[in-house]
Structure formats: C-alpha cells, structure tokens
PDB file of C-alpha atoms and ligand atoms in Angstrom:
ATOM      1  CA  UNK A 129       2.528 -16.436 -16.987  1.00 98.00           C
ATOM      2  CA  UNK A 130       3.327 -19.244 -14.582  1.00 98.00           C
ATOM      3  CA  UNK A 131       1.181 -19.492 -11.472  1.00 98.00           C
ATOM      4  CA  UNK A 132       3.111 -21.030  -8.571  1.00 98.00           C
ATOM      5  CA  UNK A 133       1.722 -21.978  -5.181  1.00 98.00           C
ATOM      6  CA  UNK A 134       4.642 -23.818  -3.596  1.00 98.00           C
ATOM      7  CA  UNK A 135       7.850 -22.370  -2.207  1.00 98.00           C
ATOM      8  CA  UNK A 136      10.136 -25.071  -3.645  1.00 98.00           C
ATOM      9  CA  UNK A 137       8.868 -24.464  -7.177  1.00 98.00           C
ATOM     10  CA  UNK A 138       9.176 -20.708  -6.757  1.00 98.00           C
ATOM     11  CA  UNK A 139      12.758 -21.009  -5.526  1.00 98.00           C
ATOM     12  CA  UNK A 140      13.692 -23.205  -8.482  1.00 98.00           C
ATOM     13  CA  UNK A 141      12.243 -20.783 -11.036  1.00 98.00           C
ATOM     14  CA  UNK A 142      13.887 -17.797  -9.380  1.00 98.00           C
ATOM     15  CA  UNK A 143      17.224 -19.623  -9.338  1.00 98.00           C
ATOM     16  CA  UNK A 144      16.908 -20.276 -13.081  1.00 98.00           C
ATOM     17  CA  UNK A 145      16.233 -16.605 -13.815  1.00 98.00           C
ATOM     18  CA  UNK A 146      19.155 -15.488 -11.650  1.00 98.00           C
ATOM     19  CA  UNK A 147      21.494 -18.011 -13.288  1.00 98.00           C
ATOM     20  CA  UNK A 148      20.433 -16.657 -16.682  1.00 98.00           C
ATOM     21  CA  UNK A 149      21.472 -13.190 -15.463  1.00 98.00           C
ATOM     22  CA  UNK A 150      17.929 -11.756 -15.518  1.00 98.00           C
ATOM     23  CA  UNK A 151      16.914  -8.829 -13.318  1.00 98.00           C
ATOM     24  CA  UNK A 152      13.785  -9.482 -11.286  1.00 99.00           C
ATOM     25  CA  UNK A 153      11.142  -6.891 -10.387  1.00 99.00           C
ATOM     26  CA  UNK A 154       8.525  -7.774  -7.811  1.00 99.00           C
ATOM     27  CA  UNK A 155       5.018  -6.390  -7.259  1.00 99.00           C
ATOM     28  CA  UNK A 156       3.461  -7.840  -4.097  1.00 99.00           C
ATOM     29  CA  UNK A 157      -0.328  -7.467  -3.836  1.00 98.00           C
ATOM     30  CA  UNK A 158      -3.358  -8.778  -2.005  1.00 98.00           C
ATOM     31  CA  UNK A 159      -5.199  -9.300  -5.286  1.00 98.00           C
ATOM     32  CA  UNK A 160      -8.518  -7.923  -6.540  1.00 98.00           C
ATOM     33  CA  UNK A 161      -6.365  -6.079  -8.999  1.00 98.00           C
ATOM     34  CA  UNK A 162      -7.321  -2.707 -10.444  1.00 98.00           C
ATOM     35  CA  UNK A 163      -5.596  -0.329 -12.832  1.00 98.00           C
ATOM     36  CA  UNK A 164      -3.416   0.988  -9.982  1.00 98.00           C
ATOM     37  CA  UNK A 165      -1.873  -2.457  -9.473  1.00 98.00           C
ATOM     38  CA  UNK A 166      -1.580  -3.014 -13.215  1.00 98.00           C
ATOM     39  CA  UNK A 167       0.397   0.186 -13.653  1.00 98.00           C
ATOM     40  CA  UNK A 168       2.826  -1.187 -11.052  1.00 98.00           C
ATOM     41  CA  UNK A 169       3.192  -4.223 -13.316  1.00 98.00           C
ATOM     42  CA  UNK A 170       3.764  -1.944 -16.346  1.00 98.00           C
ATOM     43  CA  UNK A 171       6.396  -0.116 -14.332  1.00 98.00           C
ATOM     44  CA  UNK A 172       8.069  -3.436 -13.428  1.00 98.00           C
ATOM     45  CA  UNK A 173       7.963  -4.662 -17.041  1.00 98.00           C
ATOM     46  CA  UNK A 174       9.677  -1.450 -18.155  1.00 98.00           C
ATOM     47  CA  UNK A 175      12.544  -1.851 -15.679  1.00 98.00           C
ATOM     48  CA  UNK A 176      13.401  -5.522 -15.527  1.00 98.00           C
ATOM     49  CA  UNK A 177      13.795  -8.783 -17.452  1.00 98.00           C
ATOM     50  CA  UNK A 178      11.463 -10.886 -15.331  1.00 99.00           C
ATOM     51  CA  UNK A 179       8.379  -9.681 -13.432  1.00 99.00           C
ATOM     52  CA  UNK A 180       7.039 -11.517 -10.418  1.00 99.00           C
ATOM     53  CA  UNK A 181       3.820 -10.602  -8.656  1.00 99.00           C
ATOM     54  CA  UNK A 182       2.225 -12.184  -5.609  1.00 99.00           C
ATOM     55  CA  UNK A 183      -1.332 -12.355  -4.380  1.00 98.00           C
ATOM     56  CA  UNK A 184      -1.634 -13.087  -0.696  1.00 98.00           C
ATOM     57  CA  UNK A 185      -4.267 -11.700   1.651  1.00 98.00           C
ATOM     58  CA  UNK A 186      -2.006 -11.532   4.662  1.00 98.00           C
ATOM     59  CA  UNK A 187      -3.857 -12.351   7.891  1.00 96.00           C
ATOM     60  CA  UNK A 188      -1.066 -10.871   9.987  1.00 96.00           C
ATOM     61  CA  UNK A 189      -1.768  -7.311   8.828  1.00 97.00           C
ATOM     62  CA  UNK A 190      -5.497  -7.381   9.626  1.00 97.00           C
ATOM     63  CA  UNK A 191      -6.718  -6.575  13.130  1.00 96.00           C
ATOM     64  CA  UNK A 192      -9.611  -8.238  14.918  1.00 95.00           C
ATOM     65  CA  UNK A 193     -12.885  -7.074  13.387  1.00 94.00           C
ATOM     66  CA  UNK A 194     -11.206  -5.846  10.175  1.00 96.00           C
ATOM     67  CA  UNK A 195     -12.106  -7.067   6.685  1.00 96.00           C
ATOM     68  CA  UNK A 196      -9.774 -10.105   6.336  1.00 97.00           C
ATOM     69  CA  UNK A 197     -12.655 -12.542   5.752  1.00 97.00           C
ATOM     70  CA  UNK A 198     -14.491 -10.241   3.344  1.00 95.00           C
ATOM     71  CA  UNK A 199     -11.443  -9.027   1.434  1.00 97.00           C
ATOM     72  CA  UNK A 200     -12.290  -9.776  -2.219  1.00 97.00           C
ATOM     73  CA  UNK A 201     -10.539 -12.848  -3.646  1.00 98.00           C
ATOM     74  CA  UNK A 202     -10.784 -12.714  -7.458  1.00 98.00           C
ATOM     75  CA  UNK A 203      -7.936 -14.956  -8.574  1.00 98.00           C
ATOM     76  CA  UNK A 204      -9.200 -15.866 -12.041  1.00 98.00           C
ATOM     77  CA  UNK A 205      -9.781 -12.281 -13.112  1.00 98.00           C
ATOM     78  CA  UNK A 206      -6.475 -11.255 -11.513  1.00 98.00           C
ATOM     79  CA  UNK A 207      -4.559 -13.932 -13.420  1.00 98.00           C
ATOM     80  CA  UNK A 208      -6.064 -12.719 -16.701  1.00 98.00           C
ATOM     81  CA  UNK A 209      -5.144  -9.113 -15.958  1.00 98.00           C
ATOM     82  CA  UNK A 210      -1.574  -9.942 -14.911  1.00 99.00           C
ATOM     83  CA  UNK A 211      -1.099 -12.073 -18.018  1.00 98.00           C
ATOM     84  CA  UNK A 212      -2.380  -9.310 -20.292  1.00 98.00           C
ATOM     85  CA  UNK A 213       0.125  -6.825 -18.796  1.00 98.00           C
ATOM     86  CA  UNK A 214       3.163  -9.064 -19.250  1.00 98.00           C
ATOM     87  CA  UNK A 215       3.758 -10.400 -15.746  1.00 99.00           C
ATOM     88  CA  UNK A 216       5.936 -13.537 -15.953  1.00 98.00           C
ATOM     89  CA  UNK A 217       5.246 -15.310 -12.685  1.00 99.00           C
ATOM     90  CA  UNK A 218       2.495 -15.124 -10.079  1.00 99.00           C
ATOM     91  CA  UNK A 219       3.183 -16.485  -6.611  1.00 99.00           C
ATOM     92  CA  UNK A 220      -0.127 -17.470  -5.037  1.00 98.00           C
ATOM     93  CA  UNK A 221       0.657 -19.070  -1.681  1.00 98.00           C
ATOM     94  CA  UNK A 222      -1.852 -20.363   0.848  1.00 97.00           C
ATOM     95  CA  UNK A 223      -1.860 -19.142   4.448  1.00 95.00           C
ATOM     96  CA  UNK A 224      -0.142 -22.326   5.736  1.00 93.00           C
ATOM     97  CA  UNK A 225       2.523 -21.940   3.056  1.00 96.00           C
ATOM     98  CA  UNK A 226       3.383 -18.451   4.283  1.00 96.00           C
ATOM     99  CA  UNK A 227       2.793 -19.154   7.979  1.00 93.00           C
ATOM    100  CA  UNK A 228       3.457 -22.854   8.555  1.00 89.00           C
ATOM    101  CA  UNK A 229       3.048 -22.507  12.319  1.00 78.00           C
ATOM    102  CA  UNK A 230       0.347 -19.824  12.244  1.00 64.00           C
ATOM    103  CA  UNK A 231      -0.891 -18.215  14.350  1.00 62.00           C
ATOM    104  CA  UNK A 232       2.183 -18.721  16.545  1.00 73.00           C
ATOM    105  CA  UNK A 233       4.716 -17.055  14.279  1.00 81.00           C
ATOM    106  CA  UNK A 234       7.607 -15.982  16.502  1.00 88.00           C
ATOM    107  CA  UNK A 235       9.724 -13.886  14.191  1.00 93.00           C
ATOM    108  CA  UNK A 236       8.360 -10.459  13.443  1.00 95.00           C
ATOM    109  CA  UNK A 237       9.774  -7.485  11.608  1.00 98.00           C
ATOM    110  CA  UNK A 238       8.994  -4.223  13.288  1.00 98.00           C
ATOM    111  CA  UNK A 239       9.814  -0.664  12.299  1.00 98.00           C
ATOM    112  CA  UNK A 240       8.853   1.254  15.430  1.00 96.00           C
ATOM    113  CA  UNK A 241       8.154   4.971  15.282  1.00 95.00           C
ATOM    114  CA  UNK A 242       7.141   5.132  11.651  1.00 96.00           C
ATOM    115  CA  UNK A 243       4.688   2.280  12.256  1.00 97.00           C
ATOM    116  CA  UNK A 244       3.049   3.764  15.328  1.00 97.00           C
ATOM    117  CA  UNK A 245       1.566   6.957  13.903  1.00 98.00           C
ATOM    118  CA  UNK A 246      -1.317   7.686  11.490  1.00 98.00           C
ATOM    119  CA  UNK A 247      -2.588   4.334  10.103  1.00 98.00           C
ATOM    120  CA  UNK A 248      -0.416   2.519  12.657  1.00 98.00           C
ATOM    121  CA  UNK A 249      -2.122   4.327  15.534  1.00 97.00           C
ATOM    122  CA  UNK A 250      -5.588   3.305  14.331  1.00 97.00           C
ATOM    123  CA  UNK A 251      -4.540  -0.182  13.216  1.00 97.00           C
ATOM    124  CA  UNK A 252      -2.178  -1.491  15.934  1.00 97.00           C
ATOM    125  CA  UNK A 253       0.027  -4.303  14.641  1.00 97.00           C
ATOM    126  CA  UNK A 254      -0.833  -3.579  11.003  1.00 98.00           C
ATOM    127  CA  UNK A 255       2.652  -2.533   9.931  1.00 98.00           C
ATOM    128  CA  UNK A 256       4.332  -5.397  11.805  1.00 98.00           C
ATOM    129  CA  UNK A 257       2.149  -7.664   9.666  1.00 98.00           C
ATOM    130  CA  UNK A 258       3.065  -5.771   6.502  1.00 98.00           C
ATOM    131  CA  UNK A 259       6.811  -5.619   7.245  1.00 98.00           C
ATOM    132  CA  UNK A 260       6.943  -9.292   8.246  1.00 98.00           C
ATOM    133  CA  UNK A 261       5.129 -10.585   5.167  1.00 98.00           C
ATOM    134  CA  UNK A 262       7.067  -8.314   2.801  1.00 99.00           C
ATOM    135  CA  UNK A 263      10.364  -9.471   4.355  1.00 98.00           C
ATOM    136  CA  UNK A 264       9.282 -13.105   3.871  1.00 98.00           C
ATOM    137  CA  UNK A 265       8.214 -12.438   0.276  1.00 98.00           C
ATOM    138  CA  UNK A 266      11.519 -10.674  -0.455  1.00 99.00           C
ATOM    139  CA  UNK A 267      13.390 -13.709   0.883  1.00 98.00           C
ATOM    140  CA  UNK A 268      11.359 -15.996  -1.340  1.00 98.00           C
ATOM    141  CA  UNK A 269      11.413 -13.945  -4.542  1.00 98.00           C
ATOM    142  CA  UNK A 270      14.844 -12.319  -4.051  1.00 98.00           C
ATOM    143  CA  UNK A 271      13.991  -9.431  -6.354  1.00 99.00           C
ATOM    144  CA  UNK A 272      16.433  -6.771  -7.515  1.00 99.00           C
ATOM    145  CA  UNK A 273      13.657  -4.219  -7.133  1.00 99.00           C
ATOM    146  CA  UNK A 274      10.157  -4.081  -5.689  1.00 99.00           C
ATOM    147  CA  UNK A 275       7.436  -1.607  -6.651  1.00 98.00           C
ATOM    148  CA  UNK A 276       4.781  -0.232  -4.302  1.00 98.00           C
ATOM    149  CA  UNK A 277       2.026   2.326  -4.847  1.00 98.00           C
ATOM    150  CA  UNK A 278       2.354   5.707  -3.152  1.00 98.00           C
ATOM    151  CA  UNK A 279      -1.282   5.577  -2.079  1.00 98.00           C
ATOM    152  CA  UNK A 280      -0.039   3.562   0.882  1.00 98.00           C
ATOM    153  CA  UNK A 281       2.535   6.265   1.592  1.00 98.00           C
ATOM    154  CA  UNK A 282       3.252   5.156   5.147  1.00 98.00           C
ATOM    155  CA  UNK A 283       3.542   1.511   4.083  1.00 98.00           C
ATOM    156  CA  UNK A 284       6.061   2.497   1.419  1.00 98.00           C
ATOM    157  CA  UNK A 285       8.120   4.356   4.035  1.00 98.00           C
ATOM    158  CA  UNK A 286       8.015   1.442   6.480  1.00 98.00           C
ATOM    159  CA  UNK A 287       9.151  -0.968   3.760  1.00 98.00           C
ATOM    160  CA  UNK A 288      11.893   1.389   2.590  1.00 98.00           C
ATOM    161  CA  UNK A 289      13.204   1.777   6.117  1.00 98.00           C
ATOM    162  CA  UNK A 290      13.043  -1.984   6.742  1.00 98.00           C
ATOM    163  CA  UNK A 291      14.894  -2.819   3.519  1.00 98.00           C
ATOM    164  CA  UNK A 292      17.522  -0.193   4.231  1.00 98.00           C
ATOM    165  CA  UNK A 293      18.117  -1.025   7.896  1.00 98.00           C
ATOM    166  CA  UNK A 294      18.144  -4.801   7.329  1.00 98.00           C
ATOM    167  CA  UNK A 295      20.525  -4.350   4.352  1.00 98.00           C
ATOM    168  CA  UNK A 296      18.149  -6.108   1.985  1.00 98.00           C
ATOM    169  CA  UNK A 297      19.609  -6.127  -1.530  1.00 98.00           C
ATOM    170  CA  UNK A 298      16.438  -4.775  -3.118  1.00 98.00           C
ATOM    171  CA  UNK A 299      15.663  -1.342  -4.517  1.00 98.00           C
ATOM    172  CA  UNK A 300      12.309  -0.036  -3.261  1.00 98.00           C
ATOM    173  CA  UNK A 301      10.463   1.971  -5.904  1.00 98.00           C
ATOM    174  CA  UNK A 302       7.400   4.127  -5.218  1.00 98.00           C
ATOM    175  CA  UNK A 303       4.893   4.598  -8.039  1.00 98.00           C
ATOM    176  CA  UNK A 304       2.379   7.466  -8.325  1.00 98.00           C
ATOM    177  CA  UNK A 305      -1.211   7.081  -7.143  1.00 98.00           C
ATOM    178  CA  UNK A 306      -3.609   6.077  -9.916  1.00 98.00           C
ATOM    179  CA  UNK A 307      -6.973   7.841  -9.699  1.00 98.00           C
ATOM    180  CA  UNK A 308     -10.429   7.409 -11.149  1.00 98.00           C
ATOM    181  CA  UNK A 309     -11.521  10.251 -13.479  1.00 98.00           C
ATOM    182  CA  UNK A 310     -13.258  11.978 -10.526  1.00 98.00           C
ATOM    183  CA  UNK A 311     -10.072  11.908  -8.441  1.00 98.00           C
ATOM    184  CA  UNK A 312     -10.813   8.966  -6.152  1.00 98.00           C
ATOM    185  CA  UNK A 313      -7.613   7.007  -5.520  1.00 98.00           C
ATOM    186  CA  UNK A 314      -7.997   3.462  -6.856  1.00 98.00           C
ATOM    187  CA  UNK A 315      -8.317   0.846  -4.129  1.00 98.00           C
ATOM    188  CA  UNK A 316      -9.706  -2.645  -3.810  1.00 96.00           C
ATOM    189  CA  UNK A 317     -11.774  -1.325  -0.909  1.00 96.00           C
ATOM    190  CA  UNK A 318     -13.644   1.120  -3.215  1.00 98.00           C
ATOM    191  CA  UNK A 319     -15.709  -1.913  -4.198  1.00 97.00           C
ATOM    192  CA  UNK A 320     -17.287  -1.874  -0.716  1.00 97.00           C
ATOM    193  CA  UNK A 321     -18.887   1.546  -1.363  1.00 98.00           C
ATOM    194  CA  UNK A 322     -22.575   1.766  -2.238  1.00 98.00           C
ATOM    195  CA  UNK A 323     -23.669   4.088  -5.037  1.00 98.00           C
ATOM    196  CA  UNK A 324     -24.164   7.123  -2.837  1.00 98.00           C
ATOM    197  CA  UNK A 325     -20.899   6.600  -0.937  1.00 98.00           C
ATOM    198  CA  UNK A 326     -19.107   6.196  -4.264  1.00 98.00           C
ATOM    199  CA  UNK A 327     -20.417   9.642  -5.285  1.00 98.00           C
ATOM    200  CA  UNK A 328     -19.180  11.164  -2.031  1.00 98.00           C
ATOM    201  CA  UNK A 329     -15.798   9.377  -1.976  1.00 98.00           C
ATOM    202  CA  UNK A 330     -13.920  11.779  -4.355  1.00 98.00           C
ATOM    203  CA  UNK A 331     -14.459  14.563  -1.784  1.00 98.00           C
ATOM    204  CA  UNK A 332     -11.544  13.066   0.134  1.00 98.00           C
ATOM    205  CA  UNK A 333      -9.193  13.883  -2.745  1.00 98.00           C
ATOM    206  CA  UNK A 334     -10.921  17.251  -3.300  1.00 98.00           C
ATOM    207  CA  UNK A 335     -10.440  18.247   0.352  1.00 98.00           C
ATOM    208  CA  UNK A 336      -6.811  17.095   0.404  1.00 98.00           C
ATOM    209  CA  UNK A 337      -6.233  19.119  -2.765  1.00 98.00           C
ATOM    210  CA  UNK A 338      -7.709  22.167  -1.033  1.00 98.00           C
ATOM    211  CA  UNK A 339      -5.544  21.568   2.040  1.00 98.00           C
ATOM    212  CA  UNK A 340      -2.457  21.191  -0.103  1.00 98.00           C
ATOM    213  CA  UNK A 341      -3.244  24.477  -1.865  1.00 98.00           C
ATOM    214  CA  UNK A 342      -3.695  26.289   1.460  1.00 98.00           C
ATOM    215  CA  UNK A 343      -0.233  25.161   2.570  1.00 97.00           C
ATOM    216  CA  UNK A 344       1.281  26.085  -0.808  1.00 96.00           C
ATOM    217  CA  UNK A 345      -0.382  29.521  -0.477  1.00 97.00           C
ATOM    218  CA  UNK A 346       1.692  30.044   2.665  1.00 95.00           C
ATOM    219  CA  UNK A 347      -0.757  29.272   5.455  1.00 95.00           C
ATOM    220  CA  UNK A 348       1.180  27.955   8.451  1.00 94.00           C
ATOM    221  CA  UNK A 349      -1.408  27.253  11.158  1.00 96.00           C
ATOM    222  CA  UNK A 350      -1.426  23.553  10.302  1.00 97.00           C
ATOM    223  CA  UNK A 351      -3.583  22.375  13.169  1.00 97.00           C
ATOM    224  CA  UNK A 352      -6.317  24.831  12.206  1.00 98.00           C
ATOM    225  CA  UNK A 353      -6.089  23.740   8.548  1.00 98.00           C
ATOM    226  CA  UNK A 354      -6.292  20.071   9.566  1.00 98.00           C
ATOM    227  CA  UNK A 355      -9.264  20.782  11.811  1.00 98.00           C
ATOM    228  CA  UNK A 356     -11.104  22.738   9.087  1.00 98.00           C
ATOM    229  CA  UNK A 357     -10.428  19.985   6.565  1.00 98.00           C
ATOM    230  CA  UNK A 358     -11.762  17.434   9.005  1.00 98.00           C
ATOM    231  CA  UNK A 359     -14.932  19.477   9.597  1.00 98.00           C
ATOM    232  CA  UNK A 360     -15.551  19.769   5.857  1.00 98.00           C
ATOM    233  CA  UNK A 361     -15.078  16.005   5.425  1.00 98.00           C
ATOM    234  CA  UNK A 362     -17.569  15.349   8.212  1.00 98.00           C
ATOM    235  CA  UNK A 363     -20.022  17.672   6.431  1.00 98.00           C
ATOM    236  CA  UNK A 364     -19.673  15.476   3.348  1.00 98.00           C
ATOM    237  CA  UNK A 365     -20.545  12.432   5.487  1.00 98.00           C
ATOM    238  CA  UNK A 366     -17.081  11.043   6.294  1.00 98.00           C
ATOM    239  CA  UNK A 367     -15.990  10.012   9.754  1.00 98.00           C
ATOM    240  CA  UNK A 368     -12.419  11.182  10.090  1.00 97.00           C
ATOM    241  CA  UNK A 369      -9.686   8.860  11.261  1.00 98.00           C
ATOM    242  CA  UNK A 370      -6.854  11.369  10.735  1.00 98.00           C
ATOM    243  CA  UNK A 371      -5.962  14.379   8.609  1.00 98.00           C
ATOM    244  CA  UNK A 372      -2.307  15.276   8.954  1.00 98.00           C
ATOM    245  CA  UNK A 373       0.306  17.521   7.407  1.00 98.00           C
ATOM    246  CA  UNK A 374       3.605  15.695   7.936  1.00 98.00           C
ATOM    247  CA  UNK A 375       7.222  15.634   6.839  1.00 97.00           C
ATOM    248  CA  UNK A 376       7.822  13.246   3.955  1.00 96.00           C
ATOM    249  CA  UNK A 377      11.040  11.857   5.430  1.00 92.00           C
ATOM    250  CA  UNK A 378       9.820  10.657   8.849  1.00 94.00           C
ATOM    251  CA  UNK A 379       6.061  11.425   9.019  1.00 97.00           C
ATOM    252  CA  UNK A 380       6.640  13.709  12.004  1.00 96.00           C
ATOM    253  CA  UNK A 381       4.891  17.083  12.233  1.00 96.00           C
ATOM    254  CA  UNK A 382       6.813  19.796  10.378  1.00 95.00           C
ATOM    255  CA  UNK A 383       9.434  21.786  12.271  1.00 92.00           C
ATOM    256  CA  UNK A 384      11.250  23.913   9.702  1.00 90.00           C
ATOM    257  CA  UNK A 385       9.756  26.030   6.935  1.00 88.00           C
ATOM    258  CA  UNK A 386      11.774  24.133   4.315  1.00 92.00           C
ATOM    259  CA  UNK A 387      10.579  20.650   5.370  1.00 95.00           C
ATOM    260  CA  UNK A 388       9.198  18.569   2.499  1.00 96.00           C
ATOM    261  CA  UNK A 389       5.566  17.909   3.296  1.00 98.00           C
ATOM    262  CA  UNK A 390       2.791  15.471   2.554  1.00 98.00           C
ATOM    263  CA  UNK A 391      -0.882  15.747   3.483  1.00 98.00           C
ATOM    264  CA  UNK A 392      -2.363  12.418   4.484  1.00 98.00           C
ATOM    265  CA  UNK A 393      -5.873  11.334   5.371  1.00 98.00           C
ATOM    266  CA  UNK A 394      -7.833   8.308   6.424  1.00 98.00           C
ATOM    267  CA  UNK A 395     -11.600   8.533   6.748  1.00 98.00           C
ATOM    268  CA  UNK A 396     -14.560   6.221   6.955  1.00 98.00           C
ATOM    269  CA  UNK A 397     -17.546   6.257   4.641  1.00 98.00           C
ATOM    270  CA  UNK A 398     -19.942   3.881   6.327  1.00 97.00           C
ATOM    271  CA  UNK A 399     -17.958   0.705   6.934  1.00 96.00           C
ATOM    272  CA  UNK A 400     -15.262   1.520   4.375  1.00 97.00           C
ATOM    273  CA  UNK A 401     -11.980   3.067   5.425  1.00 97.00           C
ATOM    274  CA  UNK A 402     -10.415   5.139   2.649  1.00 98.00           C
ATOM    275  CA  UNK A 403      -6.903   6.564   2.639  1.00 98.00           C
ATOM    276  CA  UNK A 404      -5.272   9.117   0.374  1.00 98.00           C
ATOM    277  CA  UNK A 405      -2.337  11.527   0.335  1.00 98.00           C
ATOM    278  CA  UNK A 406      -0.758  14.314  -1.670  1.00 98.00           C
ATOM    279  CA  UNK A 407       2.896  15.259  -1.650  1.00 98.00           C
ATOM    280  CA  UNK A 408       3.464  19.027  -1.632  1.00 95.00           C
ATOM    281  CA  UNK A 409       5.931  19.787  -4.371  1.00 76.00           C
TER     282      UNK A 409
HETATM  283  O1  LIG B 739      -0.320  -3.078  -0.160  1.00 59.09           O
HETATM  284  C1  LIG B 739      -0.643  -4.274  -0.092  1.00 59.09           C
HETATM  285  O2  LIG B 739      -1.399  -4.778  -0.916  1.00 59.09           O
HETATM  286  C2  LIG B 739      -0.108  -5.122   1.058  1.00 59.09           C
HETATM  287  O3  LIG B 739      -0.014  -4.384   2.226  1.00 59.09           O
HETATM  288  C3  LIG B 739       1.211  -5.828   0.737  1.00 59.09           C
HETATM  289  C4  LIG B 739       2.334  -4.835   0.489  1.00 59.09           C
HETATM  290  C5  LIG B 739       1.038  -6.709  -0.489  1.00 59.09           C
HETATM  291  C6  LIG B 739       1.638  -6.718   1.912  1.00 59.09           C
HETATM  292  O4  LIG B 739       0.664  -7.666   2.210  1.00 59.09           O
END
C-alpha cells in the first residue's frame, strides 16, 4: 500500500489508475481503525480494482469543546491494518494540506434540513464540516464509489444527498453496522469508555432493539415509546441526547403507516457520546 501525503502525488497516482481503466473505491476515515472500518475496506476490495482510503481528523466537523485534540491518532497501526486488508493507497494529508487557508475557509458545502436535526441539532456545524471535507476528498480521489458505515446513518444521508444534488459522479454505498459480540456498535470513541462504562454501553443497542420490537409489534404512540426508552437509558446511567423514531428517507417524524422507519439514538456515558441506530425492516 502506498501512503501519500501530498495532493500532487495523489492526483498523479489517481490519473494513472484511471488511464489504466481501473475502477476506484474510496473509504474515507478519521483513523483509529477498528473492524467496522476494515469491513468497509473488504467491501471496497470486493467491488473495485483499486481501493483508496484516507485518514484525516477533520477539524471543521468538531465543535468547540469537542474531542478534536484527543481524537486517537494511531497511524502506524492503521497502516498495518489497511495493508493487511488489501487497501492500495492511503491518503494521509495534514491539516494545512486540506485547508491551506484555515481557519478562514470560505467555501462550504451545506445540506440544510437533513443536517439540522438529531446529531446536527446537538452538534451545530458538524455536518457542514463533514459535507465540505467529503466533497474535497471526492474531488481529490475522484472515486467511482465511496463506502460509508450505516452507524453514522444521518451522515450517510447527508453525503448521499450532497452527491446527488451536486451531480457528483460517485456511487454512495452504505455498509451495515459492525457490532461487538455484546451488541455495542464499533466506534473509535468506544476507547474512551472506562471498564464500567464499557459494560453499560451495550444497553444502548439493547434498548434500541426493544424500541424497534415495540414498533414492529404495532405500537404507534411513538413519543411515549421514545420517552420510555429514554427513561430506561437514564436508569442504566446514560444521559440522553436524543431517541427518535424517524423516516429513513428524510429523517422527519413518521406521517403515514407505511413509512419506512429507523430508530436512532445518541447518548452520553460520562464524557463519551455514543450513537446507534436500527432500521425497521
Ligand atoms: O465518519 C467519519 O469518519 C468522518 O465523518 C468522515 C466521513 C471521514 C469525514 O471526516
């Protein structure tokens, strides 16, 4: 696997692959890779001729007081893992490479509406940061397809909408959540949990599973179900950010009985914010 830090070198290598007629799949990440990320790489390897990943802890998607400074940077271990799974190229830019005039970047990519609810409501500006950096990375890597985990369900929807509305020639592929054996969705932030919090953390998945089952059993008083779920999470020691039953296509509250639904949650365990979701089908 080639590890590239500079834009000019990246562009040259991408040009070579394109000229050779290779299809390119892209897996953007912020590093500290776990099995969830590596299954995205497997997915990319299975679909394309040339797999590019990136590791960039994007300052623009972190708010003041969030964990940008503490976000784990584990490049050596990440490079080993990517190599072992068959990734061909890792783009590892610095902050000045991605934001040469930071912090005064003028061009932003915004997907209003979808970005303002749920995680966007608690993390103002987060999805502008995500959409902007992903648009920049797409322009650099020029992939035929890009693969994102469904754990960040809202992020996946924002990116899909952006790519579609800006006519980006890239197919956006969502890949299933990868879980630990006790159900906890894999996340780089799980590493922040102490031993006791780690034991409690799977309750988030357990409670979402219960909520999903209640909806599948035909219960329709969604605000009561959300409230009860939230109370149970607080009893386990979580501090709820949101618990929501939403439509999968626009993340709005359901209107019709045949809407496709997803249950989504974000909750704090101590200083760690965990998110999870389950699609109801
Ligand atoms: O999901 C992530 O790791 C990040 O939000 C992404 C998509 C790499 C953009 O920085």
